[in-house]
Amino acid sequence: MAKVFDRITDELQAFIATQHIFFVATAPISSTGHINVSPKGLDSFRILSPNRVAYLDLTGSGNETSAHLQENGRITLMFCAFQGSPSILRLYGTGYTVLPDRAEWDNLHSLFPPTPGTRQIIVAEIDRVQTSCGFGVPLYEHQGERENLIKWAHKKGEPGLQDYRQQKNLVSIDGLPTPLAAKEPS
């Protein structure tokens, strides 16, 4: 049932383009650390090349992905067909966090619509692409994007978001520093 590819094919790119949600999984090196899986939506995913992808990461209650990537780089992204033919697509690779002060920020950020609450961009170099049947994935009808996070970020404004990030986004739940921690004065 599973098929493995060394790149994101044109057919798989078309599949990704029709998905409204994807999931990001990362983990710390420690066997006692917490594995993180985050759902992502909005217009936040881009294929940069057949082996390179990026997504716009918004301010949230945690920053686990960024902390894990800084520690070990491992990342898996998963797309599921919730409508139409069943399918699951996993992209395995290594990733890193791009903050607004990095040289590649402007080029990457220009690929996304202006989005209040933008915190960072996650870039992943993909070394394994795998599809599987998806027979166990339920059917769901997409009703639209939630506006809560965008409204919250807009209401907070940039100074409020910076304060929030200082309080909530500098370390993971396991105490690993995020790239945002390096930007903070000691």
Coordinates of C-alpha atoms in Angstrom, one line a residue:
M1 CA 0.0 0.0 0.0
A2 CA 2.8 2.5 0.9
K3 CA 4.8 4.1 -1.9
V4 CA 8.1 5.8 -1.3
F5 CA 9.5 8.7 -3.4
D6 CA 12.8 10.7 -3.2
R7 CA 10.9 13.9 -4.0
I8 CA 7.5 15.6 -4.0
T9 CA 6.2 14.7 -7.5
D10 CA 3.9 16.9 -9.5
E11 CA 1.0 14.7 -8.7
L12 CA 1.8 14.9 -4.9
Q13 CA 2.2 18.7 -5.2
A14 CA -1.3 18.8 -6.7
F15 CA -2.6 16.7 -3.8
I16 CA -1.0 19.1 -1.3
A17 CA -2.6 22.1 -3.0
T18 CA -6.1 20.7 -2.3
Q19 CA -5.6 20.1 1.4
H20 CA -6.9 22.6 4.0
I21 CA -5.0 21.2 6.9
F22 CA -1.6 19.5 7.5
F23 CA 0.1 18.2 10.6
V24 CA 3.7 18.8 11.8
A25 CA 5.4 16.3 14.1
T26 CA 8.7 16.8 16.0
A27 CA 10.4 15.4 19.1
P28 CA 13.3 16.1 21.3
I29 CA 16.3 13.8 21.6
S30 CA 15.4 12.8 25.1
S31 CA 13.3 9.6 25.4
T32 CA 11.5 11.3 28.3
G33 CA 10.7 14.4 26.2
H34 CA 7.3 15.1 24.8
I35 CA 6.6 14.4 21.1
N36 CA 4.7 17.3 19.5
V37 CA 2.1 17.1 16.8
S38 CA 0.5 20.4 15.6
P39 CA -2.3 21.0 13.1
K40 CA -1.8 23.8 10.7
G41 CA -4.2 25.6 8.4
L42 CA -4.8 28.9 6.6
D43 CA -2.8 29.7 3.5
S44 CA 0.5 28.8 5.2
F45 CA 2.3 26.0 3.3
R46 CA 4.6 26.4 0.3
I47 CA 6.6 23.9 -1.8
L48 CA 9.9 25.6 -2.6
S49 CA 11.3 22.7 -4.7
P50 CA 10.6 19.0 -5.0
N51 CA 12.7 18.5 -1.8
R52 CA 12.2 21.7 0.1
V53 CA 9.1 23.1 1.8
A54 CA 8.2 25.9 4.1
Y55 CA 5.3 27.0 6.3
L56 CA 4.4 30.2 8.0
D57 CA 4.3 29.7 11.7
L58 CA 2.0 31.9 13.8
T59 CA 2.3 32.9 17.4
G60 CA 0.7 30.3 19.6
S61 CA 0.6 29.0 23.1
G62 CA 3.8 27.0 22.6
N63 CA 6.9 26.8 20.3
E64 CA 7.7 23.1 20.5
T65 CA 8.5 22.6 16.8
S66 CA 11.1 25.4 16.8
A67 CA 12.7 24.1 20.0
H68 CA 12.9 20.6 18.6
L69 CA 14.3 21.7 15.3
Q70 CA 17.0 23.7 17.0
E71 CA 18.0 20.7 19.0
N72 CA 17.9 18.0 16.4
G73 CA 16.3 19.1 13.1
R74 CA 13.9 16.1 12.7
I75 CA 10.5 16.9 11.3
T76 CA 7.6 15.1 9.6
L77 CA 4.7 16.8 7.8
M78 CA 1.5 14.9 7.1
F79 CA -1.4 15.6 4.8
C80 CA -4.6 13.5 4.8
A81 CA -7.4 13.4 2.2
F82 CA -10.5 14.1 4.2
Q83 CA -12.5 14.4 0.9
G84 CA -12.3 12.4 -2.3
S85 CA -10.0 9.4 -2.8
P86 CA -8.4 8.2 0.4
S87 CA -4.7 9.0 0.8
I88 CA -2.1 10.0 3.4
L89 CA 1.1 11.8 2.5
R90 CA 4.1 12.1 4.8
L91 CA 7.2 14.3 4.2
Y92 CA 10.2 13.3 6.2
G93 CA 13.2 15.5 6.6
T94 CA 15.2 18.0 8.6
G95 CA 14.1 21.6 9.3
Y96 CA 15.1 24.9 10.8
T97 CA 13.5 28.1 11.9
V98 CA 13.8 31.4 10.0
L99 CA 13.2 34.5 12.1
P100 CA 12.5 37.9 10.7
D101 CA 16.1 39.1 11.2
R102 CA 17.6 36.3 9.0
A103 CA 18.8 36.9 5.5
E104 CA 16.4 34.6 3.9
W105 CA 13.3 36.0 5.7
D106 CA 12.3 38.5 3.0
N107 CA 12.3 36.1 0.2
L108 CA 10.4 33.4 2.1
H109 CA 8.0 35.8 3.7
S110 CA 7.0 37.3 0.4
L111 CA 5.6 33.9 -0.6
F112 CA 2.8 34.1 2.0
P113 CA -0.1 36.5 2.4
P114 CA 0.3 39.2 5.1
T115 CA -0.8 37.4 8.3
P116 CA -1.2 39.0 11.7
G117 CA 0.7 37.0 14.4
T118 CA 3.4 35.7 12.1
R119 CA 6.2 34.5 14.4
Q120 CA 8.6 32.6 12.2
I121 CA 8.9 30.4 9.1
I122 CA 9.8 26.8 9.3
V123 CA 11.8 25.4 6.4
A124 CA 12.2 21.6 5.8
E125 CA 14.6 19.8 3.5
I126 CA 12.7 16.6 2.5
D127 CA 14.6 13.4 2.1
R128 CA 11.8 10.9 2.1
V129 CA 8.2 11.2 0.7
Q130 CA 5.7 8.4 1.4
T131 CA 2.1 7.8 0.6
S132 CA -0.2 5.3 2.2
C133 CA -3.8 4.2 1.6
G134 CA -5.7 6.5 4.0
F135 CA -8.5 4.0 4.2
G136 CA -9.0 4.7 7.9
V137 CA -9.1 8.5 7.5
P138 CA -12.7 9.7 7.9
L139 CA -14.5 11.9 5.4
Y140 CA -15.0 15.5 6.5
E141 CA -16.4 18.5 4.7
H142 CA -14.3 21.7 4.9
Q143 CA -16.5 24.6 6.2
G144 CA -13.8 27.3 6.2
E145 CA -10.9 28.7 8.2
R146 CA -11.3 29.7 11.8
E147 CA -10.6 33.4 12.3
N148 CA -9.9 33.3 16.0
L149 CA -6.1 33.3 15.9
I150 CA -5.9 36.1 13.3
K151 CA -8.4 38.3 15.3
W152 CA -6.5 37.6 18.5
A153 CA -3.2 38.5 17.0
H154 CA -4.6 41.7 15.4
K155 CA -6.1 42.7 18.7
K156 CA -2.8 42.2 20.6
G157 CA -0.8 44.1 18.0
E158 CA 2.9 43.7 17.5
P159 CA 4.0 44.9 21.0
G160 CA 1.5 42.7 22.7
L161 CA 2.6 39.7 20.6
Q162 CA 6.2 40.3 21.4
D163 CA 5.3 40.3 25.1
Y164 CA 3.3 37.1 24.7
R165 CA 6.2 35.4 22.9
Q166 CA 8.6 36.4 25.7
Q167 CA 6.2 34.8 28.2
K168 CA 5.2 31.7 26.3
N169 CA 7.5 30.9 23.4
L170 CA 11.1 31.0 24.6
V171 CA 11.3 27.4 25.9
S172 CA 9.6 24.2 25.1
I173 CA 7.5 22.3 27.7
D174 CA 10.6 20.2 28.3
G175 CA 12.7 23.3 28.9
L176 CA 14.5 23.3 25.5
P177 CA 15.3 26.9 24.3
T178 CA 13.7 28.1 21.0
P179 CA 15.5 30.4 18.5
L180 CA 13.4 33.2 20.0
A181 CA 15.3 32.8 23.3
A182 CA 18.6 33.7 21.6
K183 CA 17.1 37.0 20.6
E184 CA 16.1 38.0 24.1
P185 CA 18.4 40.2 26.2
S186 CA 19.9 38.4 29.2

